[in-house]
Coordinates of C-alpha atoms in Angstrom, one line a residue:
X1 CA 0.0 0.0 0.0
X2 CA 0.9 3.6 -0.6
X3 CA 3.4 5.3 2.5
X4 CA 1.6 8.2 2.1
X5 CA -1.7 6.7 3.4
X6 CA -2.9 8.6 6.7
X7 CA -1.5 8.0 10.0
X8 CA -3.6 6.3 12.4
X9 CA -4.2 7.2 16.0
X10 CA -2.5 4.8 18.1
X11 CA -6.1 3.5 19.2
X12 CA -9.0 3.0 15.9
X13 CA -11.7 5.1 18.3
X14 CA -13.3 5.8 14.7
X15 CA -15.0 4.2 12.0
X16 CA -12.7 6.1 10.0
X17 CA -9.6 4.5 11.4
X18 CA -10.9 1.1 11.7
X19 CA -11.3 1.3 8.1
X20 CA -8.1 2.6 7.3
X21 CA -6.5 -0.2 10.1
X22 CA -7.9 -3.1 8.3
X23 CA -6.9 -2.0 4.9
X24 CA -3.6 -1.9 6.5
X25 CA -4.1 -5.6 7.9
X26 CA -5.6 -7.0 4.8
X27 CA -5.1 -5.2 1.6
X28 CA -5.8 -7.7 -0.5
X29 CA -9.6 -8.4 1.0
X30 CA -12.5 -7.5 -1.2
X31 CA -14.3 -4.4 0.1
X32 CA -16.6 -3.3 -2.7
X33 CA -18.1 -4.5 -5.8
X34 CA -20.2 -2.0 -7.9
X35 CA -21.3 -3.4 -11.4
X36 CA -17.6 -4.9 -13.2
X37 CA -15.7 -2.6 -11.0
X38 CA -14.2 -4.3 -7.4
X39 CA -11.9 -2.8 -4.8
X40 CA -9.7 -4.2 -2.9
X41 CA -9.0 -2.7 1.1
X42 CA -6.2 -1.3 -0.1
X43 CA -6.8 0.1 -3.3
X44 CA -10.1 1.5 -1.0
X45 CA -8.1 3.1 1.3
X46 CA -5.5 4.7 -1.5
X47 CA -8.5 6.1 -3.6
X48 CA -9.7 7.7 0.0
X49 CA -6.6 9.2 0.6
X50 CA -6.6 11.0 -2.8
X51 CA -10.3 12.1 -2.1
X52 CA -8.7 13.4 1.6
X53 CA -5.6 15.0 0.0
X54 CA -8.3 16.7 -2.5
X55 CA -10.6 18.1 0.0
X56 CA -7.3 19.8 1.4
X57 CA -6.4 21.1 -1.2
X58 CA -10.0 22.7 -1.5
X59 CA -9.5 24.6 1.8
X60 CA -11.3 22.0 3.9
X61 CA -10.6 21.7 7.1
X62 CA -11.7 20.2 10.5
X63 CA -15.2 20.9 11.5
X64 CA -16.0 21.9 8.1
X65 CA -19.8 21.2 6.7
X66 CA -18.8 18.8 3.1
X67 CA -22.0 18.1 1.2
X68 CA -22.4 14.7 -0.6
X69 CA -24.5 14.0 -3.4
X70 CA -24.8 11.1 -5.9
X71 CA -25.9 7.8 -6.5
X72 CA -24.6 4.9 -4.9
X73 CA -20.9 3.7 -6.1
X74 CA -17.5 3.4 -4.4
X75 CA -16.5 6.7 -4.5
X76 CA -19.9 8.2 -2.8
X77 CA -18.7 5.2 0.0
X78 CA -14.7 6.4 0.0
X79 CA -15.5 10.2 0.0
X80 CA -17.9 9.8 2.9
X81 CA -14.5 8.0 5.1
X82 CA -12.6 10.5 3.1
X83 CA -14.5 13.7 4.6
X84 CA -14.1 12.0 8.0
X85 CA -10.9 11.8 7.6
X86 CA -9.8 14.8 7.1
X87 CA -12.1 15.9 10.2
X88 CA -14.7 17.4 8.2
X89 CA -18.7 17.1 9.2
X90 CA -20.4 14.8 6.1
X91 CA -24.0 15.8 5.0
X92 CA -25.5 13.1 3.0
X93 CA -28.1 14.5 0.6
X94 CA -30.3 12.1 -1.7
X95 CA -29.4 12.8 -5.6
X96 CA -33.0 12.8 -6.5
X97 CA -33.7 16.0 -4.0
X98 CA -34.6 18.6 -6.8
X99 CA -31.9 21.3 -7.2
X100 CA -34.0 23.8 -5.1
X101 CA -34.6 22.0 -2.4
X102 CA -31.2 20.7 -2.7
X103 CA -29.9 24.2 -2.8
X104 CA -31.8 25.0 0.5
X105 CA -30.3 22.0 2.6
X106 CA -26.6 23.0 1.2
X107 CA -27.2 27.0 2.3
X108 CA -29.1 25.8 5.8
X109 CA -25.8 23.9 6.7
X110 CA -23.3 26.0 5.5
X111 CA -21.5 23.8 3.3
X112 CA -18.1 25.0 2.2
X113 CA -18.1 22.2 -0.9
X114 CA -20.7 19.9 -2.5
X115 CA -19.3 16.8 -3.8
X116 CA -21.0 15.0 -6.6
X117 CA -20.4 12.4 -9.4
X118 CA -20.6 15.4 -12.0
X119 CA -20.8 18.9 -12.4
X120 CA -24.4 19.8 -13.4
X121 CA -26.2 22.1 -10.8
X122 CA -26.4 26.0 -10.2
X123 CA -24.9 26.6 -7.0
X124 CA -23.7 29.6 -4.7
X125 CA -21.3 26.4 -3.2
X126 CA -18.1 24.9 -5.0
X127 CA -18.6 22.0 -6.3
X128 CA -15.9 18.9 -6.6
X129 CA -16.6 16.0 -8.4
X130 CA -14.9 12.6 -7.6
X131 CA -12.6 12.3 -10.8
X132 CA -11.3 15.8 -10.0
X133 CA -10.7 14.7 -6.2
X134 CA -9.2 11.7 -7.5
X135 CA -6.9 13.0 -10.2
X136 CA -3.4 13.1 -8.0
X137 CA -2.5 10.1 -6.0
X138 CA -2.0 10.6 -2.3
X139 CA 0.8 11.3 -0.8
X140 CA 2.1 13.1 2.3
X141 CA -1.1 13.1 4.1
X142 CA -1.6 14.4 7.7
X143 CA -3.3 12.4 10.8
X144 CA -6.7 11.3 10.4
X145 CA -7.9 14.3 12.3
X146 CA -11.2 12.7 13.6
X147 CA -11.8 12.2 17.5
X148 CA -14.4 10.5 18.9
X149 CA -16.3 13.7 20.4
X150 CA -15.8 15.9 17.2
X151 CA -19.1 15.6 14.4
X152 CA -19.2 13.1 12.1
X153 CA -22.4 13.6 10.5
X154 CA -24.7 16.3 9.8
X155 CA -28.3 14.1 8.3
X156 CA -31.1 15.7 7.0
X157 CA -34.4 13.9 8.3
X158 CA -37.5 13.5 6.3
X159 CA -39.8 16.0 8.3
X160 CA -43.3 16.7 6.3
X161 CA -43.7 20.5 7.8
X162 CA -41.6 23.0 8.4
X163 CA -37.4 23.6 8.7
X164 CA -35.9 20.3 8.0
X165 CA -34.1 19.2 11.0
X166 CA -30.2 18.4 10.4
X167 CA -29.5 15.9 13.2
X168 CA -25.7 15.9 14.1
X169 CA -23.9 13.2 15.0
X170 CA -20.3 12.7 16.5
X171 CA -17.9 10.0 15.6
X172 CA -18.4 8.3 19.1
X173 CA -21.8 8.3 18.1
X174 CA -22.1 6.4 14.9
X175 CA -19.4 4.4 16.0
X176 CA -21.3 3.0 18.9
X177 CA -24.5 2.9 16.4
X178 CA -22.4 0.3 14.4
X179 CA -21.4 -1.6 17.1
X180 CA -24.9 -1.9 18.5
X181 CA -26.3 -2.7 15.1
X182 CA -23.5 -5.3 15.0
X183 CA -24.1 -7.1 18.2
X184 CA -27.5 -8.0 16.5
X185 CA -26.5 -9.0 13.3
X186 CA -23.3 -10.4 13.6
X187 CA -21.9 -9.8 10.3
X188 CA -18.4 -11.2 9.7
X189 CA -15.4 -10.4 7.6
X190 CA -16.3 -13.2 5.2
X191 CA -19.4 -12.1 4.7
X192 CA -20.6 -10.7 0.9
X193 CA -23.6 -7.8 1.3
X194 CA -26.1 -6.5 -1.0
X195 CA -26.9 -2.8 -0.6
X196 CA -29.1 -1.7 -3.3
X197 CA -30.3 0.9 -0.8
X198 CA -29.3 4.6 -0.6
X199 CA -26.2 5.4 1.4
X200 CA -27.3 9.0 1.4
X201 CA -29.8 7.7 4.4
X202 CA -29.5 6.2 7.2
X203 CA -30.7 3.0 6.6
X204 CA -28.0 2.3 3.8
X205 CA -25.4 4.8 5.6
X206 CA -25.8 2.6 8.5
X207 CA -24.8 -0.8 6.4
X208 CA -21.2 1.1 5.3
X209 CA -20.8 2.6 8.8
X210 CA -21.0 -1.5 10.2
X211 CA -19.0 -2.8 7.2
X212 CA -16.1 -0.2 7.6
X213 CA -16.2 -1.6 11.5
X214 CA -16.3 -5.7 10.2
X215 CA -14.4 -5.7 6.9
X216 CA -16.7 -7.6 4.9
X217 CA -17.7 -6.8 1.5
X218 CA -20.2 -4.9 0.3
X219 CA -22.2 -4.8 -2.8
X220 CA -23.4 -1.1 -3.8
X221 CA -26.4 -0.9 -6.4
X222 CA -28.1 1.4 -8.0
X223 CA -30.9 2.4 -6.2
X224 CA -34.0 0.4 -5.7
X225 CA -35.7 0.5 -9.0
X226 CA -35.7 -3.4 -10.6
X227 CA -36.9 -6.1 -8.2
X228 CA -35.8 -8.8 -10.2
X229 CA -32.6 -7.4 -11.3
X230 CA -31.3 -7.4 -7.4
X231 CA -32.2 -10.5 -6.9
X232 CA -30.4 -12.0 -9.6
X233 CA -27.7 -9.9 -8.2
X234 CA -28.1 -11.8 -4.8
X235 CA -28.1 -15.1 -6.6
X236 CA -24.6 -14.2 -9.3
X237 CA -22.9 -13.3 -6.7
X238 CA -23.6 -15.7 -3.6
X239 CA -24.5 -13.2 -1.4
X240 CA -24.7 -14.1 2.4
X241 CA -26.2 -10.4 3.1
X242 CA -28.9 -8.5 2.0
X243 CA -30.7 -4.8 3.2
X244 CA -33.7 -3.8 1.6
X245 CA -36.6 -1.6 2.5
X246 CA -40.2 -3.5 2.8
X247 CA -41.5 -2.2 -0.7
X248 CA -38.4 -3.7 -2.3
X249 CA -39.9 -7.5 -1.1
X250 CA -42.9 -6.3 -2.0
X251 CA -42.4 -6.0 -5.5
X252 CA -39.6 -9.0 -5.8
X253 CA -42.8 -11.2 -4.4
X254 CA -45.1 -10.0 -7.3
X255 CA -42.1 -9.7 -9.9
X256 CA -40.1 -13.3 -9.2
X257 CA -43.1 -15.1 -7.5
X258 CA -40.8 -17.5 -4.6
X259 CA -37.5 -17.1 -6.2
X260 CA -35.6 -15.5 -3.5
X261 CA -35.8 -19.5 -2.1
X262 CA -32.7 -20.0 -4.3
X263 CA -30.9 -18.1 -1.8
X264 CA -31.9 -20.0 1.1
X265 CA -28.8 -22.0 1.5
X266 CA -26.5 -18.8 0.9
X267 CA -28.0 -16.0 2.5
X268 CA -27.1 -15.8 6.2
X269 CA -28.9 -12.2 7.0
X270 CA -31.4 -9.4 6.0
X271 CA -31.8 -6.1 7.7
X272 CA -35.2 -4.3 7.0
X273 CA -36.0 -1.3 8.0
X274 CA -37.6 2.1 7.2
X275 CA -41.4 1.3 7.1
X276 CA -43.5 -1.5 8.5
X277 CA -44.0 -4.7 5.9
X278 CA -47.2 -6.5 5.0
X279 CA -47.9 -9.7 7.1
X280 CA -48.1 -11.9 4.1
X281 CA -44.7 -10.7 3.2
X282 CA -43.2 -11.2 6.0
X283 CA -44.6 -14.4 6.0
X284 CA -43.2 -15.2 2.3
X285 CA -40.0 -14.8 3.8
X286 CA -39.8 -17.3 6.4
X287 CA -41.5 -19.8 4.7
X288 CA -39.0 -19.4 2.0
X289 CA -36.0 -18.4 4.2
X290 CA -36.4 -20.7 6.9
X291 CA -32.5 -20.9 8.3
X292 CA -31.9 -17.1 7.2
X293 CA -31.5 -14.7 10.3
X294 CA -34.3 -11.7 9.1
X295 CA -33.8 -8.8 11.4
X296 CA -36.8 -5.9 11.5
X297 CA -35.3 -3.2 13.2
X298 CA -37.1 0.4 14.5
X299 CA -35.3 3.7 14.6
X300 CA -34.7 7.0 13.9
X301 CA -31.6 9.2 12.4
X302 CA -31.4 10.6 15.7
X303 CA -30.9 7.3 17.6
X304 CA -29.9 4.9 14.7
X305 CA -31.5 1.0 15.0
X306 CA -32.4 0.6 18.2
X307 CA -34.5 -2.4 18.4
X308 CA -34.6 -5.0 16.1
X309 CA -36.9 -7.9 15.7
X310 CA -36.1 -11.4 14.1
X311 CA -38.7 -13.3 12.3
X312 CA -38.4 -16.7 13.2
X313 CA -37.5 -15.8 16.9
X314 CA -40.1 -13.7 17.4
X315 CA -42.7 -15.5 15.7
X316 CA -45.1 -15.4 18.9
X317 CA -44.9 -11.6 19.0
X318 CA -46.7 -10.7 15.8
X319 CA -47.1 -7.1 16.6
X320 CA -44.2 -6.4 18.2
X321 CA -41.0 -4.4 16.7
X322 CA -38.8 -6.3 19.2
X323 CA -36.1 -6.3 21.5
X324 CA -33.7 -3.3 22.7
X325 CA -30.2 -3.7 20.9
X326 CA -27.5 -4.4 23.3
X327 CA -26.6 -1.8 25.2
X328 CA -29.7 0.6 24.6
X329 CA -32.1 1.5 26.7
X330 CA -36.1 2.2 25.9
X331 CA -38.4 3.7 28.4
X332 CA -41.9 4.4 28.0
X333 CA -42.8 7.5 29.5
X334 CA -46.8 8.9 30.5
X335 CA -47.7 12.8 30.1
X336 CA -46.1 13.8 33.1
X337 CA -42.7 12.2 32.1
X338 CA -42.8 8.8 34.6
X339 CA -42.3 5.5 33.6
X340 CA -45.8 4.2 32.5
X341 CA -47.2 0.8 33.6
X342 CA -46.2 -2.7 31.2
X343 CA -48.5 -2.5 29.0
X344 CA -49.7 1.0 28.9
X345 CA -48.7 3.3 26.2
X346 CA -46.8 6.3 26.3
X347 CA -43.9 8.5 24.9
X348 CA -41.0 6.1 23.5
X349 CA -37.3 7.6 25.0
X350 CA -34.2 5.8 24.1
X351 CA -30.9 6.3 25.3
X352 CA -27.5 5.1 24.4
X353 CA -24.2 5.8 23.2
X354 CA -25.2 6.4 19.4
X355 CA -28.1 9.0 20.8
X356 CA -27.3 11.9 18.5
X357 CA -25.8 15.6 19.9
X358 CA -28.6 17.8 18.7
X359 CA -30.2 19.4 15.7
X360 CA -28.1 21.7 13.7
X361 CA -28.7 25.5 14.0
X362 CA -32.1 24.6 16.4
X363 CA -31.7 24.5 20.5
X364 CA -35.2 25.0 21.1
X365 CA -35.7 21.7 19.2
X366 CA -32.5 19.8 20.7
X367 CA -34.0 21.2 24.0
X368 CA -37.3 20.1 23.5
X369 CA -36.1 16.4 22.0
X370 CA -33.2 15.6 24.6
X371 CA -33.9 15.2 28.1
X372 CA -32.1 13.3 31.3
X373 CA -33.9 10.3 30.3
X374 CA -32.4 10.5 26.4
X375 CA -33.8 10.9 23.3
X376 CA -37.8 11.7 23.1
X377 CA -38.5 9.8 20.3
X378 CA -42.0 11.2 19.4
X379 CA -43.2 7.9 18.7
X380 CA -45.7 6.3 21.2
X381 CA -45.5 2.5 22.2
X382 CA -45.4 -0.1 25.2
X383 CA -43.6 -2.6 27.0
X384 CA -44.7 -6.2 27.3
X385 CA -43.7 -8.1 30.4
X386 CA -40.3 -9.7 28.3
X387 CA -39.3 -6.5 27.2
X388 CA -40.9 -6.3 23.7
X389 CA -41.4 -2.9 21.7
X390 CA -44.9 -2.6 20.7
X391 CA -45.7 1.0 18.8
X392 CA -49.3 2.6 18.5
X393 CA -48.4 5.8 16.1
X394 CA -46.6 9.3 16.7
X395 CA -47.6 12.2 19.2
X396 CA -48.1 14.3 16.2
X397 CA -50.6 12.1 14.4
X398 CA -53.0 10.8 17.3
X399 CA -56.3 11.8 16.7
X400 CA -58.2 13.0 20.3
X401 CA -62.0 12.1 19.6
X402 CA -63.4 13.4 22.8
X403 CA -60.7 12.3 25.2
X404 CA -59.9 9.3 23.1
X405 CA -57.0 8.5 21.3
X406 CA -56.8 7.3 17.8
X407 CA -54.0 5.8 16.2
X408 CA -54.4 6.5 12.6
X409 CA -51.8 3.2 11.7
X410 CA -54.2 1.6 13.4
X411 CA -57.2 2.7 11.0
X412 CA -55.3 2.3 8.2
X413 CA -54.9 -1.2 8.5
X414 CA -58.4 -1.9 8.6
X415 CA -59.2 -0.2 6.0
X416 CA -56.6 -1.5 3.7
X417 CA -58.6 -4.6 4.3
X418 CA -61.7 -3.4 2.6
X419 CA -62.6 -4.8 -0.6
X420 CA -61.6 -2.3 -3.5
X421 CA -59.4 -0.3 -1.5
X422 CA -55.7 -0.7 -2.2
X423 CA -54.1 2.1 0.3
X424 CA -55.2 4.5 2.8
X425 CA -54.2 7.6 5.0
X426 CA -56.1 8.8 7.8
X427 CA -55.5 12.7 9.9
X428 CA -57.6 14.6 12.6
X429 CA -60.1 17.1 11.2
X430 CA -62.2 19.6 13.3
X431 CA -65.4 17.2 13.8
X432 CA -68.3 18.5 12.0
X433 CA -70.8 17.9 14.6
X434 CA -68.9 20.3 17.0
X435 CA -69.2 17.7 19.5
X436 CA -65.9 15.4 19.3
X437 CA -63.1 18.1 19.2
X438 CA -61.7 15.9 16.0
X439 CA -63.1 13.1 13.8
X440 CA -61.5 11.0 11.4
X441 CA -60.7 11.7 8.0
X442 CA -59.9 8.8 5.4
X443 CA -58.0 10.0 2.4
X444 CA -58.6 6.5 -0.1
X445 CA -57.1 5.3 -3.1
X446 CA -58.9 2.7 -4.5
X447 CA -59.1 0.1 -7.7
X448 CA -62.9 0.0 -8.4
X449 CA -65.6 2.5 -7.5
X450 CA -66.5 2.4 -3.9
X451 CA -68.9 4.5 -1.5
X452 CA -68.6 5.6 2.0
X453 CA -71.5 3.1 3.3
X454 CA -69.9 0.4 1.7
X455 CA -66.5 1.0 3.9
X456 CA -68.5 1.5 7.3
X457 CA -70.3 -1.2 6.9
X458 CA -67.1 -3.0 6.3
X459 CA -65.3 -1.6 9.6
X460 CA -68.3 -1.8 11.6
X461 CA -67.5 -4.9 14.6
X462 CA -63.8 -4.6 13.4
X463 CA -63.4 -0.7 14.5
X464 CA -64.5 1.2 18.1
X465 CA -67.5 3.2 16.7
X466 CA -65.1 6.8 17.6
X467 CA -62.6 5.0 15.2
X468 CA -64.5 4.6 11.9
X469 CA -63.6 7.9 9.5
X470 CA -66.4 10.6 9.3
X471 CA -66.1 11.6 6.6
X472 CA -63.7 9.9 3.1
X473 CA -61.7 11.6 0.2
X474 CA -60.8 9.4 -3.1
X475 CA -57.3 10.4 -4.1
X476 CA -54.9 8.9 -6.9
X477 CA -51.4 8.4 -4.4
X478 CA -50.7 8.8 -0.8
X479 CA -48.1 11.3 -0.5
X480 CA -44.5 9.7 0.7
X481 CA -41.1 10.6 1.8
X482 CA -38.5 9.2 0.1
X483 CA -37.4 6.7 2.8
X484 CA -41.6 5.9 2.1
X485 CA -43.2 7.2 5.0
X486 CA -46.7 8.6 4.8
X487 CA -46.6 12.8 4.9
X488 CA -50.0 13.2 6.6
X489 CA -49.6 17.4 6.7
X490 CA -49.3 17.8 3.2
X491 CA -52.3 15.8 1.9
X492 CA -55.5 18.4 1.3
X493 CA -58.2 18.2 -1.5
X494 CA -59.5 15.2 -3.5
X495 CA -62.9 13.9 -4.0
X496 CA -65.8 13.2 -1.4
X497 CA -66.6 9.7 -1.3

């Protein structure tokens, strides 16, 4: 390997310098594979030290905000290590963000560079692409200049109203978010990982952050877009891992039918995450997956995966989301910030090493979200008497029908159950009676023509009377984030049912 790669800190107390220390111990190990190209750990390491040695010369310096845009490939992965190695703060921004919106998240943090695959935007910010980062080799490089309380991380999260809220995170932080999501999974150096998933979020962020802490191998495709294409990806290549996002089963299961079975004997682990997954799909999956560990976990940027449920372990606890990682704690907290009974549902507060440091540019916010407890997730859920993570919706969206409390997930379920209707999205209106405070609003898309008597008659005995929507809207597409969770503040109009 090249002298000139960066000098390590006599302990690896970053991801950053784990990276760089196995590289060192195992060169010749295969660390990504990206369509024909493949890199080595060393020839990883010796392209990252050119991207470093190129954000220096760009005036970039410790605690700088580095913007990083692009579709997945290597050098997205290497210029993210690359930024944190030259102590510089790493904002991950999805490449399909439209330029304004884009430009907005690159002024809000300050960025001093935007690094892309190419050079094709109007912006106020420099712009470095990876073949001009890349066009001298390294050489004479400083220290990695990360420490374990500087920031890492600055990650935009997918908020519906408002400010978007950059959650920062230290390198002590996602290094103890690695090792936590490691405990669970248990990858291993030997192990080969598909990653057709963004890294610009932190669900596929979070699958380079554990490799660069195991030294396995990692796959990096395209994004999600051909069902069938990844999993004849999974099959070429022997793959013993694999992360995917629920709708990316979803479609595989209509697309390749029970295919994915060819991997059985192959694939060792799955990591889902980002959105819940249909029952029947899960189910597909352990029927065809039998001796394949498939881990469901639950999080949030701010506190990475904290809980994570396993299929065929937890096959009793069909509604749960699981277990606490190891070393995580989850409280459930009532309105008057005490621990609430097993069983009774309140706030969900997790604390832990990978807990971020705040929101960037917010206090009020980072006040309001981080307490002695830890992290105030938002979300509410409960506790079973073995310790298992139930959720019943966000504080935000509960719907208060006279004193009662609706979960709209709830709702939604049932009336994704009704014949004709293919999707659904519930939110709290003023009630029209005047009498309830709120009622329920059902925003439906459906395949055939279908009228409101029709779906109350179908949730009636199903559905608390207070539950069943008041009043329903026909709509062609429930609005979604990009990481595919529903945006219930956006939705207006559409057509009375």
């Amino acid at each position: 390997m090249n002298p000139g790669l960066p000098k390590m800190p006599s302990e690896a107390n970053s991801l950053v310098s784990h990276f760089f220390a196995y590289a060192r111990n195992h060169p010749d190990h295969s660390a990504f594979i990206s369509g024909e190209i493949s890199f080595t750990y060393g020839a990883a390491a010796e392209r990252t030290a050119a991207i470093t040695q190129g954000l220096s010369k760009r005036g970039i310096s410790p605690g700088d905000r580095v913007a990083l845009s692009a579709e997945n490939q290597i050098d997205l992965a290497l210029s993210y290590f690359a930024i944190h190695a030259i102590g510089a703060v790493a904002v991950m921004i999805d490449a399909k963000t439209p330029d304004n919106e884009k430009l907005m998240l690159v002024a809000d943090c300050q960025a001093r560079l935007l690094v892309a695959a190419k050079n094709d935007g109007e912006f106020d910010t420099p712009i470095a692409t990876f073949d001009e980062l890349t066009s001298e080799a390294a050489r004479d490089l400083p220290e990695i200049r990360a420490t374990p309380d500087s920031l890492s991380d600055l990650l935009y999260t997918t908020g519906t109203t408002g400010r978007p809220k950059g959650v920062l995170l230290s390198h002590a932080n996602i290094l103890s978010g690695a090792r936590h999501i490691n405990a669970v999974i248990q990858p291993g150096p030997d192990d080969t990982e598909l990653v057709p998933i963004p890294l610009s979020h932190s669900f596929g962020l979070g699958r380079l952050r554990c490799m660069a802490l195991t030294g396995n191998t990692l796959i990096i495709e395209p994004n999600l877009n051909n069902a069938a294409a990844i999993l004849m990806r999974l099959l070429a290549l022997r793959a013993t891992g694999l992360a995917l996002v629920p709708a990316g089963f979803e479609i595989m299961r209509r697309l390749t039918r029970d295919r994915i079975g060819e991997a059985a004997k192959t694939l060792r682990y799955i990591e889902i995450g980002s959105a819940p997954i249909h029952p029947d799909t899960k189910q597909w999956l352990m029927d065809l997956l039998p001796d394949t560990h498939i881990y469901h976990h639950y999080g949030m940027t701010e506190a990475t995966r904290s809980v994570f449920t396993e299929y065929h372990r937890d096959k009793d606890k069909p509604g749960s989301v699981g277990l606490p990682s190891p070393g995580i704690k989850v409280k459930i907290l009532d309105d008057d910030g005490r621990s609430a009974p097993l069983g009774t549902p309140g706030e969900i507060v997790v604390s832990g090493g990978m807990v971020m440091q705040g929101y960037w540019d917010q206090p009020e916010l980072t006040k309001n979200s981080m307490g002695s407890e830890g992290f105030h997730s938002g979300d509410i859920g409960y506790l079973d008497s073995d310790g298992y993570l139930y959720l019943a919706g966000r504080k935000s969206d509960i719907i208060n029908i006279g004193g009662y409390k609706v979960d709209p997930d709830g709702v939604e379920s049932h009336l994704n159950q009704c014949p004709g209707i293919t999707e659904s999205m519930c939110v709290g209106v003023p009630d029209p009676d005047g009498i309830t405070g709120e009622a329920v609003l059902a925003y439906i898309v459906s395949e055939k023509e279908i009228s409101s008597k029709m779906i109350i008659n179908s949730l009636r005995g199903k559905l608390e009377e207070y539950k069943i929507p008041k009043s329903f809207q026909s709509i062609d597409k429930i609005p979604k984030s990009s990481s595919g969770k529903i945006k219930r503040q956006v939705l207006s109009g559409g057509t009375k049912i």
